Tab-separated table of C-alpha atoms in Angstrom:
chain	number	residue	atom	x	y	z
A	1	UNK	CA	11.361	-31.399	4.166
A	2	UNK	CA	11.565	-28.253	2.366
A	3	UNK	CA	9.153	-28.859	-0.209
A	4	UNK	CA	6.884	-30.616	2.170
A	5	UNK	CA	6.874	-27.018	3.806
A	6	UNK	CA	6.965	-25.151	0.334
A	7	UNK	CA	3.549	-27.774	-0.628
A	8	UNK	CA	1.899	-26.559	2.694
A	9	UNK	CA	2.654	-23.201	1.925
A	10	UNK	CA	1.077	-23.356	-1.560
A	11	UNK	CA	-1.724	-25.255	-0.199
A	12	UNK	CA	-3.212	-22.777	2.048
A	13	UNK	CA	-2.899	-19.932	0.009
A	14	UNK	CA	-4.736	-21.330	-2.037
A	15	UNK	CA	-7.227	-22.922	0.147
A	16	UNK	CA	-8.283	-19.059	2.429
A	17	UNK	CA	-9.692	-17.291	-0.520
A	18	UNK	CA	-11.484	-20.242	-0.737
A	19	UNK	CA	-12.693	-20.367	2.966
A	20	UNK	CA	-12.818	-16.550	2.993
A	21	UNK	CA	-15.907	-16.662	0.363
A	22	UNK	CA	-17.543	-19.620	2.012
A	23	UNK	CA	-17.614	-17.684	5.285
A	24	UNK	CA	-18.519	-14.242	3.322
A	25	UNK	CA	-21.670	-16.337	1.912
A	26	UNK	CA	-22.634	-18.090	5.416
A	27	UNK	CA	-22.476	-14.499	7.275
A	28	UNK	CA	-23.337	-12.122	4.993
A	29	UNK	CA	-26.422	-10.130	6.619
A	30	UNK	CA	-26.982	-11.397	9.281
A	31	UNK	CA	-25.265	-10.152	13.232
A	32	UNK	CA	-21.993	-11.697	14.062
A	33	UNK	CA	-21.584	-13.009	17.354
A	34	UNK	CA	-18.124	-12.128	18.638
A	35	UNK	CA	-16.939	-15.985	18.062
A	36	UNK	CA	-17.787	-15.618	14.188
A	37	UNK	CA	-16.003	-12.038	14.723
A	38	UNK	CA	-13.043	-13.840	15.824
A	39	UNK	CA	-12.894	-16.418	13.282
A	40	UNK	CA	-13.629	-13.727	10.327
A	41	UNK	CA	-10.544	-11.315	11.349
A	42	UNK	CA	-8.314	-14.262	11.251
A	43	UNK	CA	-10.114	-15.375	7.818
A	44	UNK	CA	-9.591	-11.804	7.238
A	45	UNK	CA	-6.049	-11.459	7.998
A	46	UNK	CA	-5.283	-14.749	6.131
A	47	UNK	CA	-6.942	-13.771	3.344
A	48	UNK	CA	-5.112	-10.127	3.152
A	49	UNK	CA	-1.780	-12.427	3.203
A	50	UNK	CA	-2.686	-14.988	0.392
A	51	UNK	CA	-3.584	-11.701	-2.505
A	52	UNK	CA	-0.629	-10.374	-1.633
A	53	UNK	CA	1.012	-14.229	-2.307
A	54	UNK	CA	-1.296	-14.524	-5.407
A	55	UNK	CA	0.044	-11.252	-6.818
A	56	UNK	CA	3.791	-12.146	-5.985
A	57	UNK	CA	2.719	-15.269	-8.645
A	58	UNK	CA	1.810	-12.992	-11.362
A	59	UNK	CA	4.332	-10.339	-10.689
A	60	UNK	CA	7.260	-13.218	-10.922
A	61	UNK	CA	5.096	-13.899	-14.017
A	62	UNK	CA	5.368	-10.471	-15.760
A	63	UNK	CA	8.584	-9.501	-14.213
A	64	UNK	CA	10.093	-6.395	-12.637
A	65	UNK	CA	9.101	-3.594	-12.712
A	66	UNK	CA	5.611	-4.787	-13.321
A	67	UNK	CA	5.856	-7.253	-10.829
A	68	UNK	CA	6.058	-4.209	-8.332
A	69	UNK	CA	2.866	-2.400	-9.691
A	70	UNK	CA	0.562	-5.572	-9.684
A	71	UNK	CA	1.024	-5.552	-6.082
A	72	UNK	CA	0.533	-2.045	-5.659
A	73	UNK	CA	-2.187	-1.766	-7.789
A	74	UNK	CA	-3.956	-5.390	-5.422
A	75	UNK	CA	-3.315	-3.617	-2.297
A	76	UNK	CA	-4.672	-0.981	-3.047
A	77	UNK	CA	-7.825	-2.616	-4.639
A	78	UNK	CA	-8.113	-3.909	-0.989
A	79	UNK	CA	-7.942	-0.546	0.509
A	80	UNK	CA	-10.120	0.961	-1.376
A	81	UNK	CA	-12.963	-1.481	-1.243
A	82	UNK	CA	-12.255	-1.112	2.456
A	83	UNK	CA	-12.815	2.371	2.594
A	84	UNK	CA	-16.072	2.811	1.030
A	85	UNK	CA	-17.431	-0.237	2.386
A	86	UNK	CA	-17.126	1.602	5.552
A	87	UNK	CA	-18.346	4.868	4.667
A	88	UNK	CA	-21.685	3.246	3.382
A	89	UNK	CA	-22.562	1.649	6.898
A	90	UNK	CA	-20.164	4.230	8.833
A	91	UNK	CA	-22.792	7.127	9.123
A	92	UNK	CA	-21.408	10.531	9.679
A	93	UNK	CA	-18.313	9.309	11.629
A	94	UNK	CA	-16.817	7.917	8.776
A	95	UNK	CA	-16.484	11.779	6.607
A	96	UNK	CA	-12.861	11.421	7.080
A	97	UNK	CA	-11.644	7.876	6.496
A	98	UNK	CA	-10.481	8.242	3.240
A	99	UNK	CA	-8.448	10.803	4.046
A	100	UNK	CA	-6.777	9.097	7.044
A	101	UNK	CA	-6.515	5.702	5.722
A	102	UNK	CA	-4.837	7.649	2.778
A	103	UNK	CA	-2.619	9.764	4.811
A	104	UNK	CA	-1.751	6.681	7.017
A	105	UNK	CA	-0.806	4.626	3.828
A	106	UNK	CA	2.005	7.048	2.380
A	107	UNK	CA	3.357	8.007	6.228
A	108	UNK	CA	3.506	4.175	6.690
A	109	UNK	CA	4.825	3.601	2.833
A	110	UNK	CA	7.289	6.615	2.723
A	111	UNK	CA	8.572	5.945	5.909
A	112	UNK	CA	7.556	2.658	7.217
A	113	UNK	CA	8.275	-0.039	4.255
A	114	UNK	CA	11.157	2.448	3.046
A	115	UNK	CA	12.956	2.860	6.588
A	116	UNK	CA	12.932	0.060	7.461
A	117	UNK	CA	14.238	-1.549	3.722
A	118	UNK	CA	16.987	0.891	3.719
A	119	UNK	CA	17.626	-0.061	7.380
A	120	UNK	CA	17.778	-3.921	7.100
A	121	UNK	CA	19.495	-3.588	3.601
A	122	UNK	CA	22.507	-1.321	4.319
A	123	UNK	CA	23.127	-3.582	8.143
A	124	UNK	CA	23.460	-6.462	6.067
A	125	UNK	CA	25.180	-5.292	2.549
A	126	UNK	CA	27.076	-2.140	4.127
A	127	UNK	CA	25.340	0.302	1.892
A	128	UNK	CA	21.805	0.651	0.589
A	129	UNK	CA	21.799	1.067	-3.089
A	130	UNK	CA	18.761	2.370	-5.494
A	131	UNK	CA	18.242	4.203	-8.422
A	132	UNK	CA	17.852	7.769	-7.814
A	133	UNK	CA	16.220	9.064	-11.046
A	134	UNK	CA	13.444	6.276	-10.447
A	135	UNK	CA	12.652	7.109	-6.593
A	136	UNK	CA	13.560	10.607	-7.354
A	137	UNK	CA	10.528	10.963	-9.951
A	138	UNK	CA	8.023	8.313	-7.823
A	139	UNK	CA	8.771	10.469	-5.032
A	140	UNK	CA	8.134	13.921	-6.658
A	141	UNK	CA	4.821	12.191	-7.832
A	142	UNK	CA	3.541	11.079	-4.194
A	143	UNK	CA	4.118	14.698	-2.909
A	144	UNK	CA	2.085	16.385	-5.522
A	145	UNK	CA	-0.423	13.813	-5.138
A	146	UNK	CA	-0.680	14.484	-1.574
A	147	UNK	CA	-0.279	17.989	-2.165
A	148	UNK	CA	-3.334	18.527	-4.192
A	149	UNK	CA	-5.577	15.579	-2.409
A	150	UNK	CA	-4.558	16.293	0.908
A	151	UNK	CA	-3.474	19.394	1.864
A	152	UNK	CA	-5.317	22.109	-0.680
A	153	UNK	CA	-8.684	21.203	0.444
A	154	UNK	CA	-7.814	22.574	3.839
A	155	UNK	CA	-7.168	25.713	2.680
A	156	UNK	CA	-10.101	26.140	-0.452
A	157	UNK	CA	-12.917	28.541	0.073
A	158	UNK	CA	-15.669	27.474	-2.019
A	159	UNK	CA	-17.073	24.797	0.654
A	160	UNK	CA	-16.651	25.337	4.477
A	161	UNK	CA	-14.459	23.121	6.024
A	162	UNK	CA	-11.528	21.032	4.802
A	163	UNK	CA	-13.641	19.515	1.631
A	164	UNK	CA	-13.545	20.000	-2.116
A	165	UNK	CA	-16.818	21.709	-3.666
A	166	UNK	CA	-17.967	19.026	-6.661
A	167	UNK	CA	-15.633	20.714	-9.430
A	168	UNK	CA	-12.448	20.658	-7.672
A	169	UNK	CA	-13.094	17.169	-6.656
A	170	UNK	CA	-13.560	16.149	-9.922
A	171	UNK	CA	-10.295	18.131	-10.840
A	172	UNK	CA	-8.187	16.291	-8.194
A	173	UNK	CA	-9.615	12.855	-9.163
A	174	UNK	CA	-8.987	13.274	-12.818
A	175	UNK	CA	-5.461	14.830	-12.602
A	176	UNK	CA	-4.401	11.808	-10.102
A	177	UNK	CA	-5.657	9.375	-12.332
A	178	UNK	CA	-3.217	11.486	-14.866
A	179	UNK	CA	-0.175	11.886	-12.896
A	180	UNK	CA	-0.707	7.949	-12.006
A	181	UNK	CA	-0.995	7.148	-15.421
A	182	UNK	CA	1.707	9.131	-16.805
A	183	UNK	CA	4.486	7.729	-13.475
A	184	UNK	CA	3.511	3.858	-14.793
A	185	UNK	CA	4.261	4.510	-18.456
A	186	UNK	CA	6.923	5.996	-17.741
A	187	UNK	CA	7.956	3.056	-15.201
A	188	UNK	CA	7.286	0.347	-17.435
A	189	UNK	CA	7.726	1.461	-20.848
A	190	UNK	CA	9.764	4.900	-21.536
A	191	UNK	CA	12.346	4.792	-18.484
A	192	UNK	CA	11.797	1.180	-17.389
A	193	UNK	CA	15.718	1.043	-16.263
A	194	UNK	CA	15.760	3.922	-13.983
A	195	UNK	CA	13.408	1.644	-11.889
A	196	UNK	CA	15.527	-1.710	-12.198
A	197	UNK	CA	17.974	-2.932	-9.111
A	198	UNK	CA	21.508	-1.612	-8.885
A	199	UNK	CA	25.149	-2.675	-8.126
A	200	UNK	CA	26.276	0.927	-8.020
A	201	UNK	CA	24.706	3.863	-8.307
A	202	UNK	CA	23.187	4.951	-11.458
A	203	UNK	CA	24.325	1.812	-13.223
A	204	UNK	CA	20.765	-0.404	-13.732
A	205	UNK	CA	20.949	-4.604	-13.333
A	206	UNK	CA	18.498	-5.976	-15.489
A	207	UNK	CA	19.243	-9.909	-14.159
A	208	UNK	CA	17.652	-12.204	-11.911
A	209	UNK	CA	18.295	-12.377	-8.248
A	210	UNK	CA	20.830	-15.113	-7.124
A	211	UNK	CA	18.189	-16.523	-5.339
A	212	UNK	CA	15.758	-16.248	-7.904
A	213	UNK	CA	18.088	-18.177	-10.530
A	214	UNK	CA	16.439	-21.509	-10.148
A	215	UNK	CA	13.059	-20.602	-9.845
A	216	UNK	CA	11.850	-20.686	-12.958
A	217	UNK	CA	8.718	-18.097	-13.455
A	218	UNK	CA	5.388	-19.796	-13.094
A	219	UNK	CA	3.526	-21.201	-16.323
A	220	UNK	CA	0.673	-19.468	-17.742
A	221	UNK	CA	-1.726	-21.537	-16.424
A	222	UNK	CA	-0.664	-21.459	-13.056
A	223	UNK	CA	-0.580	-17.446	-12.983
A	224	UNK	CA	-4.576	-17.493	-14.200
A	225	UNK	CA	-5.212	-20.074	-11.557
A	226	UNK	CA	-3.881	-17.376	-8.755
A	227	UNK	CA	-5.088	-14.190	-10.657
A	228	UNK	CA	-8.410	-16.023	-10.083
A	229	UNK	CA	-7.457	-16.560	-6.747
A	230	UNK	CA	-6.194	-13.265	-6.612
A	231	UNK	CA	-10.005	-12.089	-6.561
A	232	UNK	CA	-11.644	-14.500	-4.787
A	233	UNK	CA	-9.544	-13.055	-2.513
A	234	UNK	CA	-10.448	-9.521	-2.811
A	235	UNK	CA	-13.948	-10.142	-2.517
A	236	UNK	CA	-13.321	-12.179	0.777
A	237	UNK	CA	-11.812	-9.582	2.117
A	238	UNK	CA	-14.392	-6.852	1.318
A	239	UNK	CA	-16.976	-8.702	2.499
A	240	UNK	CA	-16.050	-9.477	5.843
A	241	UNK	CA	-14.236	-6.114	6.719
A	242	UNK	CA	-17.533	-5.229	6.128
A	243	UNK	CA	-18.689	-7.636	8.721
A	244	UNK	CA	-16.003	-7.023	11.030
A	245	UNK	CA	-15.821	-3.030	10.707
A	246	UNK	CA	-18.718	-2.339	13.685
A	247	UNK	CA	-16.695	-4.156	16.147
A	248	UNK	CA	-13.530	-2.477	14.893
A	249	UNK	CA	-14.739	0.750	15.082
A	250	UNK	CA	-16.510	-0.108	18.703
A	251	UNK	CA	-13.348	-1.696	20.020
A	252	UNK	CA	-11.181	1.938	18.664
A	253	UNK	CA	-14.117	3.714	20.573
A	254	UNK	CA	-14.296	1.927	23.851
A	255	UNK	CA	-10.882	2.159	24.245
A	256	UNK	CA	-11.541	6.177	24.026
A	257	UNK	CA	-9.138	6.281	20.685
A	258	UNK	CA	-9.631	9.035	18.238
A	259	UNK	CA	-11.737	8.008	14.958
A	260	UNK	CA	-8.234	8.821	13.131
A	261	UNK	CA	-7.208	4.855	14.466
A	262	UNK	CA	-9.350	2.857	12.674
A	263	UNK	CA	-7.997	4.265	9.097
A	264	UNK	CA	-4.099	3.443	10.514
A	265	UNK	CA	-6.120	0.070	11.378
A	266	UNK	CA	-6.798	-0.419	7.837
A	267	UNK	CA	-3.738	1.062	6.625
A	268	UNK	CA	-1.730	-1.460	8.430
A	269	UNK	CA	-3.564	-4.410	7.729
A	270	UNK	CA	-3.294	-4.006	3.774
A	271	UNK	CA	0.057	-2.701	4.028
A	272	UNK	CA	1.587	-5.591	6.243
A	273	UNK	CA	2.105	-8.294	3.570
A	274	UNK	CA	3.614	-6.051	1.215
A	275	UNK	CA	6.086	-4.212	4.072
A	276	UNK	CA	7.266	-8.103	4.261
A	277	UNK	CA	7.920	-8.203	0.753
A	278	UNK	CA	9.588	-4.733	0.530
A	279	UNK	CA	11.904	-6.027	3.772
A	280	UNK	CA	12.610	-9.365	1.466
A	281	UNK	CA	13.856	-7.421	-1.499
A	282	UNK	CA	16.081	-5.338	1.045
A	283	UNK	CA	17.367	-8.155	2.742
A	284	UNK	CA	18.797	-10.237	-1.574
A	285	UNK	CA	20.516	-6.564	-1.648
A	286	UNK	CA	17.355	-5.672	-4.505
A	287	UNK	CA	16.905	-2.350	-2.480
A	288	UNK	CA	15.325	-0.922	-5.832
A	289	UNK	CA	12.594	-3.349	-5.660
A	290	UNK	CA	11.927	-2.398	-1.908
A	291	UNK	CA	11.618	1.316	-2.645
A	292	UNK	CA	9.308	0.269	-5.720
A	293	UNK	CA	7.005	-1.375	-3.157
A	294	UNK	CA	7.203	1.778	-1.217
A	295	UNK	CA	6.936	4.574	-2.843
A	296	UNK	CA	4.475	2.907	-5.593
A	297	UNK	CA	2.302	1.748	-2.772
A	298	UNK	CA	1.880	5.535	-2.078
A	299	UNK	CA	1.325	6.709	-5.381
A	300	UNK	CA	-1.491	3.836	-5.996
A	301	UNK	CA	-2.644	4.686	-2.899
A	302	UNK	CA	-3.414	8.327	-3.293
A	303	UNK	CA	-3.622	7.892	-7.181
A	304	UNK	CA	-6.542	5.081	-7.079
A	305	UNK	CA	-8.333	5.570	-4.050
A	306	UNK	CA	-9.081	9.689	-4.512
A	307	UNK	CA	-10.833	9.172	-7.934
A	308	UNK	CA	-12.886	5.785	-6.147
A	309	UNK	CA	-13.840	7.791	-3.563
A	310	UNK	CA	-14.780	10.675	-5.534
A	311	UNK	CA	-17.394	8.609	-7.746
A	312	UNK	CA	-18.368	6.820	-4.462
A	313	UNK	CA	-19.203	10.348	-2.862
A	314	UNK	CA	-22.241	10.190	-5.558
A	315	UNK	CA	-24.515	7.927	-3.621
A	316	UNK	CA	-22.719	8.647	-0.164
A	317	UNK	CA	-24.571	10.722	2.438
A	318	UNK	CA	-22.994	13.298	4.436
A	319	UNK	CA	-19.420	15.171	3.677
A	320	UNK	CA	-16.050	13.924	2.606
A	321	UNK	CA	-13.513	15.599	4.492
A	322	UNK	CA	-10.480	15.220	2.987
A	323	UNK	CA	-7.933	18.293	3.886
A	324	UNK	CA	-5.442	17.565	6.229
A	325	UNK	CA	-4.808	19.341	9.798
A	326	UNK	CA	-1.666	21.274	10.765
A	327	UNK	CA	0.300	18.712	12.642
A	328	UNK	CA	-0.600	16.353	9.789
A	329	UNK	CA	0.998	18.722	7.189
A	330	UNK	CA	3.992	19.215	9.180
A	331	UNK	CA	4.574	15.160	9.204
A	332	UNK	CA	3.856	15.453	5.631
A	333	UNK	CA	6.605	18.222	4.523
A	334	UNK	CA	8.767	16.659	7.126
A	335	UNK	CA	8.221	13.104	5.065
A	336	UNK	CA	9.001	14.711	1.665
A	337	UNK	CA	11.965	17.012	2.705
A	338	UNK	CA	13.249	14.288	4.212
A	339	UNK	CA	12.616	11.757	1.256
A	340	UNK	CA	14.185	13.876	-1.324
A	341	UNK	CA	17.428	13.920	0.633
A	342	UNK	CA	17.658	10.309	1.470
A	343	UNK	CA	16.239	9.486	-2.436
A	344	UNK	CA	19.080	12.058	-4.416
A	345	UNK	CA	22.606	10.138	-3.191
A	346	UNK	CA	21.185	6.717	-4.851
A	347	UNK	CA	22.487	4.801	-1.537
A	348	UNK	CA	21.780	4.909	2.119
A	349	UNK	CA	23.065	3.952	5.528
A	350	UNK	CA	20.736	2.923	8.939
A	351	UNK	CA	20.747	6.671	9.644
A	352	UNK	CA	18.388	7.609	7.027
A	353	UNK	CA	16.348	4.364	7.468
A	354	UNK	CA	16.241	5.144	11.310
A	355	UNK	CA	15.314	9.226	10.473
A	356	UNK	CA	12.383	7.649	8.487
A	357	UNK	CA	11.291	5.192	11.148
A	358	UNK	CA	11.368	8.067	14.061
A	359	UNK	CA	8.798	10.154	11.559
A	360	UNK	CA	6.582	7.218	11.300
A	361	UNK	CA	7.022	6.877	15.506
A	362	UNK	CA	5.915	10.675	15.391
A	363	UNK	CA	2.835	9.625	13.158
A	364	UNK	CA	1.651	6.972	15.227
A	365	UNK	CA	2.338	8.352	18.626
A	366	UNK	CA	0.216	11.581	17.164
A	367	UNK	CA	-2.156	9.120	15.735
A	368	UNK	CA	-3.153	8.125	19.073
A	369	UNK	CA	-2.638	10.688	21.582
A	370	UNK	CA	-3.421	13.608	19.150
């Protein structure tokens, strides 16, 4: 019965991207009725799900760390493609999306994914246990990336408004693609142990999960078969947010939301499948691997999607607003303050998963009744 179940499971992961194309190709251009709608956010949703599965098969593939950053790195391939697929239809409405689809991703990442990790793993194993040089120097990473993406542009003279003039945006996309850069060397090749799961604090376990003994890691083959999924999958997706996005963004206006929702929207949808990965990881006692997700997720986030929307911003009409307001900076140094004390110990109880999952209440409730 299980592997009838595991079969299924396979099957229709790799049968959406699939689907998700075919529908991409039947639609694309053309007015969707709000049956097709329907049908394409499920497709949608679906398809979000089987990436993330088909980058789970080449992370177990590669290993940890780098299983960790594949996923990262496909999520937030996803987000991005999002994002400036809906600045180019958006119109003038849409100057701000980057910047709150980004800021939604690392309140949701920093706080969301690693709250509730550290919660479930320290109810069930007593004590949450991580690697504190490794979330220590991810974290210190994702607050200077948001410090000089997010928050300087609010306070820069050279353009009115919270924006970058053209140099200063080509400073911050070239020094996070640096920062990035430098953070996954060091995660997979100088310091690669500060980022492996623990038994105690500060001493690294380099083995495989018990429940990860018997399965053996997929054959080549069958990781190229779902890294060719993998994008098939990504392009469904892109292509029928794309379709979807006008009723989206209709639906977050009729229901007199702020324009603010629809990047939390997006935030959530990419972020979903890999929260339920990070809350796996927490639950095998592999709290390291959870806080990977998390704070990685962030970084990629921030790290990827500033220099993509920078070179987008070339053929995109209208401003890119991407400085952050005051209540937004306070949720911000509130996230990091509170990071680096819950990151430095190397272990956790529910407290600081629950103080991370209030801030994250804060965001959203803010989020929606600014």
């Amino acid at each position: 019965m299980i592997g009838w179940f595991r079969t299924i499971g396979e099957r229709w992961t790799n049968l959406v991207p699939v689907l998700a194309v075919v529908l991409l190709a039947l639609t694309w251009g053309s007015k969707l009725s709000g049956a097709v709608i329907a049908v394409a956010v499920v497709v949608l949703a679906a398809a979000v799900l089987a990436a993330v599965h088909h980058a789970e098969v080449v992370a177990h593939r590669v290993g940890e760390p780098f299983g960790s950053l594949v996923l990262a790195v496909a999520v937030t391939i996803i987000e991005v493609a999002l994002i400036v697929t809906l600045m180019i239809d958006g119109g003038p409405d849409t100057a701000s999306l980057a910047r709150d689809t980004v800021f939604a991703a690392v309140m949701i990442t920093c706080n969301g994914i690693l709250g509730v990790s550290l919660l479930v793993g320290s109810l069930r194993h007593g004590t949450a246990t991580f690697n504190p040089e490794g979330a220590g120097a991810a974290l210190a990473t994702v607050a200077t990336l948001a410090g000089l993406t997010l928050v300087l542009p609010t306070f820069t003279t050279s353009k009115p408004g919270p924006e970058f003039s053209g140099v200063q945006l080509t400073f911050a996309a070239v020094t996070s693609l640096i920062l990035y850069g430098l953070f996954v060397a060091t995660q997979t090749v100088r310091h690669r142990d500060y980022f492996l799961p623990v038994v105690k604090p500060g001493k690294p376990k380099p083995v495989v999960d018990p429940e990860d003994e018997h399965a053996a890691a997929p054959s080549t083959r069958t990781a190229m078969i779902s890294l060719g999924l993998l994008g098939m999958a990504l392009v469904g997706v892109v292509g029928l947010a794309k379709g979807v996005s006008p009723a989206i963004e209709s639906g977050v206006k009729s229901a007199g939301l702020p324009h603010a929702v629809v990047g939390v929207i997006i935030a959530l949808l990419v972020l979903l499948p890999e929260t339920i990965a990070a809350v796996r990881a927490a639950q095998r006692n592999r709290v390291q691997t959870s806080v990977n997700l998390a704070l990685g997720s962030a970084m990629a986030s921030i790290g990827l999607t500033i220099p993509a929307v920078a070179i987008a911003s070339l053929w995109l009409s209208g401003p890119l607003v991407l400085g952050l307001g005051n209540t937004h900076m306070v949720l911000l140094t509130l996230t990091v303050v509170v990071g680096a004390l819950t990151v430095r110990p190397g272990r956790a109880t529910p407290l600081q998963g629950g103080v991370h999952l209030v801030i994250l209440a804060a965001y959203l409730e803010l989020a929606i009744n600014p």
